[in-house]
């Protein structure tokens, strides 16, 4: 279609009266921008695109492309300028033209001004353009870049040679690197793509192919018109693929495209997709709106996946699953990522945020959805997790959902956090808010809202919202309005306090007779008071889950009447005020009170922490020992206590004493949270009191030994998915905490694996533990284990195996070998999106060497990764391992001199984290009796 439009334009040029002037192509400084344009980071709405006819010719060998387009416009206000986005493109001289839809008169701009910094092109005409419909045409050239954004190249092996493919990644604002456009989410339009490629290449886009013609070695492919959609959802992939295909029960065709010979690795993702598409259609009350859905594995991909309308692109580790060599955790990850991206087809694609300030509407909701008819649970569920729970109930995915809340809590406890609705000026700021606030906190407050409204009212509201704003843009307020209309509840009052201010509350609970006295304050990891105040939907249960009390806390303080609460406080509390080594022990609690407990924030459905008075905390501890609390609440008690200790609000020994209660824990999510807490505990103790580090490791290892021995090293026929995942987590934890028996067995199995890669003694779930154990003895004089891992890395073509190896390479205690591993991460043997995995595995002994390496290689790292969000991972993965104010100063000074506004938020958060680590170290040093108590626990 684009070719035909261009041809028609040429005919018009030859036969019509032409107003033409010499085109002045200029590159201007943004300081002059306000003379022509109001300086807003957002485009003016005087001209609105309605339809793009785009013709692209990618040259994979030359790593470049040519393009031409004709854009149908509505000129809605008098203007002599057309302002649109373009970046890294060359608009060909004298190819830009404009004509009315029904006019033969061609208008040529008198100048074309390019503002590189603002990524804008301003086309100036010598007179105001007539209001009405018009067509804007132009031709342009671009480069298939290697930055994994815009229209870029990825590479793969085929027939023993390296070949290129072309891939698009346009979110948040990189369609402008492929074609000039109005590259903002609220400029929705129809897109018609035509592509010229070599005849042996597969070409995929959002829509099905409507026509294909070949002349010699080149074929021309015309795609169907897209529905109205935003530029960031346009997609194109050109490469060599095989595919497998399935059909949903509603008749939608679904395909998974993979590299040649890997289609079977896409079968699990295909199964998930064909099952969850109908589920979402039913839940949202709207059928899947496109005629097909393609999912493609891309070798080089910065994010996990991208929800392009009808053509979802994935990093291969997030789409492919190999039954023999992928771990159970990989399988679960594929299911969740596929479900997340397909949820976007409704929440994000069909209904799109109005501006990036409302990014959480896309990501929070794509992480969440529920249907009480499908799940008879008292707490809410979230979209991708819900779909996985629906089809894989044995995974207990809703218990695991609590881990998302934990991730959001950790970031949102910083002064340098940000609101869910963060003000976004320039789109360059958007990359930094694809974080735990937009995703995990967004999903959790939706969970909290649905729990408050009830699942039926909430779902009814969502169905109305989708229908009202289908093919349109919406804001957070639009959603609250619809939910308020459908439920009759004060949704805006409740939710504005959670979306428009950063942070979250901690609720202190104190019992006085029949009254629970509650007081909220903002939780900050610094321990300092914060100004925040929230409308909190409270939930509470006592001694049983059969009755749950709800209340809306609208002020700083609140009271809940509960007859019979006095029975909770008959237990002698002892002297628990000074140090936790005097904390109440389980044996001090009489049996009659072991089932007498009270839990606030039932099921961890609310985004707040709870601090209990001493008696209530003791009763919860006894309830955990008695097995009375459900897994989500056991996790909540542990994580809240850890957070309060990190904020220096409770003695650290209270946390250690509580951790001991989980010695016989069996739940996957609770144990993985315990391991996560243990890593933080060990780092703080080792930095505060190095002579206590060995006891800390012995104590932590003792907590993991019982569940690890229950599972053993070998796969058991018929074992659960969660046990398969847990085995690897426990064994890796025991290796990290120097459990000698585990390390010896890991090395024995690793040696067998080196001789026979198909051996059953080292299944995928346990390989990471064995790889890390092997690296413990690796050093400059004996690199055999390091070299053995590199050999496996070079010989395997399985991405999951490569990632396991990369995470293990820097686990050596030899700083020089850590540095060698980091150098390897920058080599051509490691795909650029995988380099950060090496940083994730840096040993404690290698952290200083890693920091020096980062500083020395910063310019190289910046040149490769600065255009995307992966650059922030280099900062956090290295710097967050430190615990001193001096190092915080050093980090701040380095990035002040060598940073960039694009990572300013990340640097500020990192420096704050390091200062908080330092504060905790000082706090632990001042705690009397802690070291002796730790020694008792280690030798118990």
Tab-separated table of N, CA, C and O in Angstrom, residues 446-528:
chain	number	residue	atom	x	y	z
A	446	UNK	N	-3.340	-3.064	43.453
A	446	UNK	CA	-4.531	-3.559	42.762
A	446	UNK	C	-5.103	-4.741	43.540
A	446	UNK	O	-6.317	-4.851	43.731
A	447	UNK	N	-4.234	-5.595	43.970
A	447	UNK	CA	-4.651	-6.733	44.803
A	447	UNK	C	-5.382	-6.240	46.051
A	447	UNK	O	-6.421	-6.770	46.445
A	448	UNK	N	-4.837	-5.214	46.666
A	448	UNK	CA	-5.434	-4.653	47.871
A	448	UNK	C	-6.814	-4.049	47.571
A	448	UNK	O	-7.767	-4.229	48.341
A	449	UNK	N	-6.928	-3.354	46.444
A	449	UNK	CA	-8.199	-2.738	46.077
A	449	UNK	C	-9.255	-3.804	45.790
A	449	UNK	O	-10.410	-3.679	46.225
A	450	UNK	N	-8.894	-4.849	45.063
A	450	UNK	CA	-9.864	-5.892	44.748
A	450	UNK	C	-10.318	-6.605	46.018
A	450	UNK	O	-11.480	-6.980	46.148
A	451	UNK	N	-9.409	-6.776	46.938
A	451	UNK	CA	-9.756	-7.399	48.215
A	451	UNK	C	-10.763	-6.534	48.978
A	451	UNK	O	-11.674	-7.038	49.634
A	452	UNK	N	-10.620	-5.217	48.851
A	452	UNK	CA	-11.523	-4.290	49.539
A	452	UNK	C	-12.893	-4.256	48.861
A	452	UNK	O	-13.938	-4.301	49.526
A	453	UNK	N	-12.916	-4.181	47.528
A	453	UNK	CA	-14.188	-4.069	46.812
A	453	UNK	C	-14.925	-5.401	46.740
A	453	UNK	O	-16.156	-5.428	46.666
A	454	UNK	N	-14.171	-6.474	46.719
A	454	UNK	CA	-14.763	-7.775	46.463
A	454	UNK	C	-14.566	-8.143	45.010
A	454	UNK	O	-14.639	-7.281	44.118
A	455	UNK	N	-14.331	-9.417	44.720
A	455	UNK	CA	-13.953	-9.813	43.362
A	455	UNK	C	-15.019	-9.561	42.316
A	455	UNK	O	-14.699	-9.209	41.177
A	456	UNK	N	-16.292	-9.715	42.643
A	456	UNK	CA	-17.338	-9.536	41.632
A	456	UNK	C	-17.470	-8.070	41.217
A	456	UNK	O	-17.541	-7.749	40.027
A	457	UNK	N	-17.509	-7.157	42.189
A	457	UNK	CA	-17.602	-5.738	41.867
A	457	UNK	C	-16.359	-5.283	41.094
A	457	UNK	O	-16.455	-4.486	40.154
A	458	UNK	N	-15.226	-5.799	41.513
A	458	UNK	CA	-13.992	-5.375	40.873
A	458	UNK	C	-13.959	-5.838	39.418
A	458	UNK	O	-13.629	-5.060	38.518
A	459	UNK	N	-14.288	-7.095	39.181
A	459	UNK	CA	-14.284	-7.593	37.812
A	459	UNK	C	-15.306	-6.854	36.956
A	459	UNK	O	-15.033	-6.501	35.805
A	460	UNK	N	-16.475	-6.598	37.496
A	460	UNK	CA	-17.499	-5.859	36.761
A	460	UNK	C	-16.968	-4.483	36.360
A	460	UNK	O	-17.204	-4.015	35.234
A	461	UNK	N	-16.251	-3.838	37.267
A	461	UNK	CA	-15.675	-2.541	36.958
A	461	UNK	C	-14.632	-2.618	35.857
A	461	UNK	O	-14.586	-1.760	34.960
A	462	UNK	N	-13.798	-3.650	35.893
A	462	UNK	CA	-12.778	-3.804	34.857
A	462	UNK	C	-13.401	-4.045	33.490
A	462	UNK	O	-12.931	-3.510	32.475
A	463	UNK	N	-14.443	-4.866	33.440
A	463	UNK	CA	-15.119	-5.115	32.172
A	463	UNK	C	-15.671	-3.808	31.597
A	463	UNK	O	-15.524	-3.519	30.399
A	464	UNK	N	-16.274	-2.985	32.446
A	464	UNK	CA	-16.803	-1.696	31.990
A	464	UNK	C	-15.687	-0.770	31.517
A	464	UNK	O	-15.826	-0.062	30.509
A	465	UNK	N	-14.594	-0.782	32.236
A	465	UNK	CA	-13.439	0.060	31.884
A	465	UNK	C	-12.890	-0.334	30.507
A	465	UNK	O	-12.648	0.527	29.647
A	466	UNK	N	-12.705	-1.638	30.283
A	466	UNK	CA	-12.179	-2.108	29.001
A	466	UNK	C	-13.117	-1.715	27.862
A	466	UNK	O	-12.688	-1.222	26.817
A	467	UNK	N	-14.406	-1.912	28.050
A	467	UNK	CA	-15.362	-1.592	26.988
A	467	UNK	C	-15.418	-0.088	26.718
A	467	UNK	O	-15.526	0.352	25.570
A	468	UNK	N	-15.337	0.721	27.758
A	468	UNK	CA	-15.451	2.168	27.590
A	468	UNK	C	-14.234	2.756	26.892
A	468	UNK	O	-14.352	3.707	26.103
A	469	UNK	N	-13.052	2.205	27.169
A	469	UNK	CA	-11.827	2.815	26.647
A	469	UNK	C	-11.125	1.959	25.602
A	469	UNK	O	-9.961	2.211	25.285
A	470	UNK	N	-11.819	0.971	25.052
A	470	UNK	CA	-11.214	0.138	24.010
A	470	UNK	C	-10.744	0.993	22.845
A	470	UNK	O	-11.468	1.883	22.380
A	471	UNK	N	-9.509	0.762	22.388
A	471	UNK	CA	-8.855	1.485	21.297
A	471	UNK	C	-8.636	2.956	21.633
A	471	UNK	O	-8.408	3.778	20.747
A	472	UNK	N	-8.690	3.278	22.922
A	472	UNK	CA	-8.462	4.657	23.361
A	472	UNK	C	-7.353	4.680	24.400
A	472	UNK	O	-6.741	3.665	24.710
A	473	UNK	N	-7.128	5.871	24.936
A	473	UNK	CA	-6.158	6.050	26.017
A	473	UNK	C	-6.894	6.392	27.293
A	473	UNK	O	-7.971	7.004	27.264
A	474	UNK	N	-6.304	6.029	28.424
A	474	UNK	CA	-6.951	6.282	29.707
A	474	UNK	C	-5.918	6.660	30.750
A	474	UNK	O	-4.726	6.354	30.626
A	475	UNK	N	-6.392	7.319	31.789
A	475	UNK	CA	-5.551	7.705	32.916
A	475	UNK	C	-5.952	6.891	34.143
A	475	UNK	O	-6.968	6.185	34.143
A	476	UNK	N	-5.162	7.018	35.182
A	476	UNK	CA	-5.494	6.359	36.442
A	476	UNK	C	-6.858	6.821	36.948
A	476	UNK	O	-7.667	6.019	37.425
A	477	UNK	N	-7.137	8.120	36.833
A	477	UNK	CA	-8.413	8.650	37.298
A	477	UNK	C	-9.594	8.035	36.539
A	477	UNK	O	-10.666	7.817	37.119
A	478	UNK	N	-9.404	7.753	35.261
A	478	UNK	CA	-10.472	7.113	34.491
A	478	UNK	C	-10.826	5.751	35.083
A	478	UNK	O	-12.005	5.389	35.188
A	479	UNK	N	-9.805	5.016	35.456
A	479	UNK	CA	-10.053	3.701	36.057
A	479	UNK	C	-10.777	3.840	37.383
A	479	UNK	O	-11.748	3.120	37.660
A	480	UNK	N	-10.326	4.754	38.241
A	480	UNK	CA	-10.979	4.936	39.544
A	480	UNK	C	-12.445	5.348	39.355
A	480	UNK	O	-13.317	4.894	40.103
A	481	UNK	N	-12.709	6.201	38.359
A	481	UNK	CA	-14.089	6.643	38.134
A	481	UNK	C	-14.998	5.466	37.781
A	481	UNK	O	-16.112	5.350	38.304
A	482	UNK	N	-14.523	4.596	36.900
A	482	UNK	CA	-15.348	3.462	36.497
A	482	UNK	C	-15.558	2.510	37.668
A	482	UNK	O	-16.686	2.035	37.911
A	483	UNK	N	-14.501	2.238	38.414
A	483	UNK	CA	-14.626	1.331	39.555
A	483	UNK	C	-15.545	1.917	40.622
A	483	UNK	O	-16.303	1.184	41.275
A	484	UNK	N	-15.493	3.226	40.804
A	484	UNK	CA	-16.394	3.876	41.762
A	484	UNK	C	-17.840	3.751	41.315
A	484	UNK	O	-18.740	3.463	42.115
A	485	UNK	N	-18.080	3.980	40.020
A	485	UNK	CA	-19.446	3.872	39.490
A	485	UNK	C	-20.005	2.465	39.685
A	485	UNK	O	-21.172	2.287	40.049
A	486	UNK	N	-19.194	1.470	39.426
A	486	UNK	CA	-19.677	0.092	39.473
A	486	UNK	C	-19.801	-0.440	40.896
A	486	UNK	O	-20.631	-1.295	41.173
A	487	UNK	N	-18.956	0.060	41.801
A	487	UNK	CA	-18.945	-0.501	43.164
A	487	UNK	C	-19.687	0.352	44.175
A	487	UNK	O	-20.107	-0.151	45.234
A	488	UNK	N	-19.832	1.668	43.899
A	488	UNK	CA	-20.416	2.574	44.881
A	488	UNK	C	-19.503	2.868	46.047
A	488	UNK	O	-19.927	3.409	47.071
A	489	UNK	N	-18.209	2.531	45.904
A	489	UNK	CA	-17.238	2.729	46.979
A	489	UNK	C	-16.331	3.919	46.659
A	489	UNK	O	-16.148	4.300	45.498
A	490	UNK	N	-15.712	4.518	47.707
A	490	UNK	CA	-14.840	5.689	47.503
A	490	UNK	C	-13.462	5.281	46.993
A	490	UNK	O	-12.454	5.404	47.691
A	491	UNK	N	-13.413	4.792	45.773
A	491	UNK	CA	-12.165	4.249	45.239
A	491	UNK	C	-11.082	5.316	45.138
A	491	UNK	O	-9.928	5.100	45.495
A	492	UNK	N	-11.475	6.507	44.646
A	492	UNK	CA	-10.460	7.557	44.489
A	492	UNK	C	-9.863	7.944	45.830
A	492	UNK	O	-8.646	8.100	45.953
A	493	UNK	N	-10.682	8.103	46.842
A	493	UNK	CA	-10.178	8.463	48.171
A	493	UNK	C	-9.182	7.420	48.662
A	493	UNK	O	-8.115	7.758	49.195
A	494	UNK	N	-9.533	6.163	48.486
A	494	UNK	CA	-8.659	5.090	48.944
A	494	UNK	C	-7.360	5.047	48.154
A	494	UNK	O	-6.267	5.007	48.723
A	495	UNK	N	-7.455	5.096	46.834
A	495	UNK	CA	-6.302	4.784	46.004
A	495	UNK	C	-5.373	5.956	45.739
A	495	UNK	O	-4.187	5.754	45.464
A	496	UNK	N	-5.884	7.190	45.797
A	496	UNK	CA	-4.989	8.318	45.550
A	496	UNK	C	-3.841	8.369	46.548
A	496	UNK	O	-2.728	8.778	46.218
A	497	UNK	N	-4.113	7.947	47.772
A	497	UNK	CA	-3.034	7.975	48.766
A	497	UNK	C	-1.950	6.961	48.448
A	497	UNK	O	-0.825	7.072	48.926
A	498	UNK	N	-2.274	5.961	47.606
A	498	UNK	CA	-1.291	4.930	47.261
A	498	UNK	C	-0.590	5.203	45.943
A	498	UNK	O	0.529	4.713	45.730
A	499	UNK	N	-1.212	5.959	45.046
A	499	UNK	CA	-0.593	6.181	43.738
A	499	UNK	C	0.100	7.528	43.619
A	499	UNK	O	1.021	7.674	42.821
A	500	UNK	N	-0.314	8.506	44.403
A	500	UNK	CA	0.209	9.858	44.218
A	500	UNK	C	1.307	10.232	45.207
A	500	UNK	O	1.886	11.315	45.101
A	501	UNK	N	1.589	9.387	46.172
A	501	UNK	CA	2.711	9.641	47.071
A	501	UNK	C	3.574	8.388	47.146
A	501	UNK	O	3.085	7.270	46.984
A	502	UNK	N	4.840	8.603	47.360
A	502	UNK	CA	5.742	7.457	47.453
A	502	UNK	C	5.696	6.869	48.859
A	502	UNK	O	5.213	7.488	49.808
A	503	UNK	N	6.227	5.676	48.980
A	503	UNK	CA	6.331	5.047	50.280
A	503	UNK	C	5.102	4.255	50.669
A	503	UNK	O	4.172	4.070	49.881
A	504	UNK	N	5.111	3.787	51.909
A	504	UNK	CA	4.020	2.974	52.430
A	504	UNK	C	4.072	3.038	53.950
A	504	UNK	O	5.083	3.438	54.550
A	505	UNK	N	3.000	2.636	54.628
A	505	UNK	CA	2.966	2.760	56.092
A	505	UNK	C	3.404	1.484	56.809
A	505	UNK	O	3.362	0.380	56.255
A	506	UNK	N	3.809	1.667	58.047
A	506	UNK	CA	3.921	0.570	58.995
A	506	UNK	C	2.877	0.851	60.073
A	506	UNK	O	2.766	1.975	60.568
A	507	UNK	N	2.077	-0.159	60.397
A	507	UNK	CA	1.020	-0.007	61.387
A	507	UNK	C	1.476	-0.655	62.691
A	507	UNK	O	1.754	-1.861	62.729
A	508	UNK	N	1.578	0.137	63.737
A	508	UNK	CA	1.954	-0.388	65.052
A	508	UNK	C	0.680	-0.808	65.774
A	508	UNK	O	-0.278	-0.040	65.881
A	509	UNK	N	0.667	-2.036	66.258
A	509	UNK	CA	-0.511	-2.618	66.892
A	509	UNK	C	-0.226	-2.855	68.367
A	509	UNK	O	0.742	-3.531	68.718
A	510	UNK	N	-1.086	-2.294	69.205
A	510	UNK	CA	-0.950	-2.474	70.657
A	510	UNK	C	-2.315	-2.837	71.220
A	510	UNK	O	-3.329	-2.231	70.869
A	511	UNK	N	-2.352	-3.846	72.075
A	511	UNK	CA	-3.615	-4.298	72.649
A	511	UNK	C	-3.800	-3.736	74.056
A	511	UNK	O	-2.880	-3.764	74.877
A	512	UNK	N	-4.992	-3.209	74.273
A	512	UNK	CA	-5.371	-2.740	75.603
A	512	UNK	C	-6.760	-3.284	75.907
A	512	UNK	O	-7.767	-2.742	75.438
A	513	UNK	N	-6.789	-4.371	76.654
A	513	UNK	CA	-8.067	-4.983	76.970
A	513	UNK	C	-8.782	-5.449	75.727
A	513	UNK	O	-8.256	-6.235	74.940
A	514	UNK	N	-9.999	-4.954	75.536
A	514	UNK	CA	-10.795	-5.355	74.382
A	514	UNK	C	-10.545	-4.480	73.166
A	514	UNK	O	-11.270	-4.589	72.178
A	515	UNK	N	-9.540	-3.620	73.240
A	515	UNK	CA	-9.309	-2.656	72.162
A	515	UNK	C	-7.926	-2.878	71.560
A	515	UNK	O	-6.944	-3.056	72.275
A	516	UNK	N	-7.893	-2.874	70.254
A	516	UNK	CA	-6.619	-2.817	69.546
A	516	UNK	C	-6.370	-1.368	69.147
A	516	UNK	O	-7.177	-0.760	68.451
A	517	UNK	N	-5.273	-0.809	69.593
A	517	UNK	CA	-4.890	0.551	69.221
A	517	UNK	C	-3.896	0.467	68.067
A	517	UNK	O	-2.847	-0.168	68.179
A	518	UNK	N	-4.238	1.107	66.962
A	518	UNK	CA	-3.408	1.089	65.766
A	518	UNK	C	-2.915	2.501	65.462
A	518	UNK	O	-3.668	3.465	65.578
A	519	UNK	N	-1.684	2.580	65.041
A	519	UNK	CA	-1.125	3.875	64.638
A	519	UNK	C	-0.256	3.661	63.411
A	519	UNK	O	0.579	2.753	63.380
A	520	UNK	N	-0.454	4.499	62.395
A	520	UNK	CA	0.340	4.377	61.177
A	520	UNK	C	1.386	5.478	61.090
A	520	UNK	O	1.148	6.634	61.459
A	521	UNK	N	2.557	5.107	60.613
A	521	UNK	CA	3.606	6.059	60.260
A	521	UNK	C	4.231	5.576	58.958
A	521	UNK	O	4.108	4.407	58.598
A	522	UNK	N	4.875	6.480	58.256
A	522	UNK	CA	5.542	6.061	57.025
A	522	UNK	C	6.757	5.222	57.372
A	522	UNK	O	7.564	5.605	58.223
A	523	UNK	N	6.892	4.081	56.705
A	523	UNK	CA	8.088	3.266	56.899
A	523	UNK	C	9.204	3.799	56.012
A	523	UNK	O	9.037	3.963	54.797
A	524	UNK	N	10.317	4.087	56.610
A	524	UNK	CA	11.545	4.401	55.885
A	524	UNK	C	12.648	3.507	56.439
A	524	UNK	O	12.770	3.341	57.668
A	525	UNK	N	13.443	2.924	55.571
A	525	UNK	CA	14.510	2.036	56.021
A	525	UNK	C	15.517	2.783	56.875
A	525	UNK	O	16.210	2.183	57.699
A	526	UNK	N	15.580	4.085	56.725
A	526	UNK	CA	16.472	4.899	57.558
A	526	UNK	C	16.016	4.947	59.002
A	526	UNK	O	16.793	5.308	59.897
A	527	UNK	N	14.763	4.606	59.258
A	527	UNK	CA	14.217	4.703	60.610
A	527	UNK	C	13.698	6.077	60.954
A	527	UNK	O	13.087	6.271	62.009
A	528	UNK	N	13.898	7.039	60.074
A	528	UNK	CA	13.432	8.402	60.321
A	528	UNK	C	11.938	8.506	60.047
A	528	UNK	O	11.391	7.733	59.257
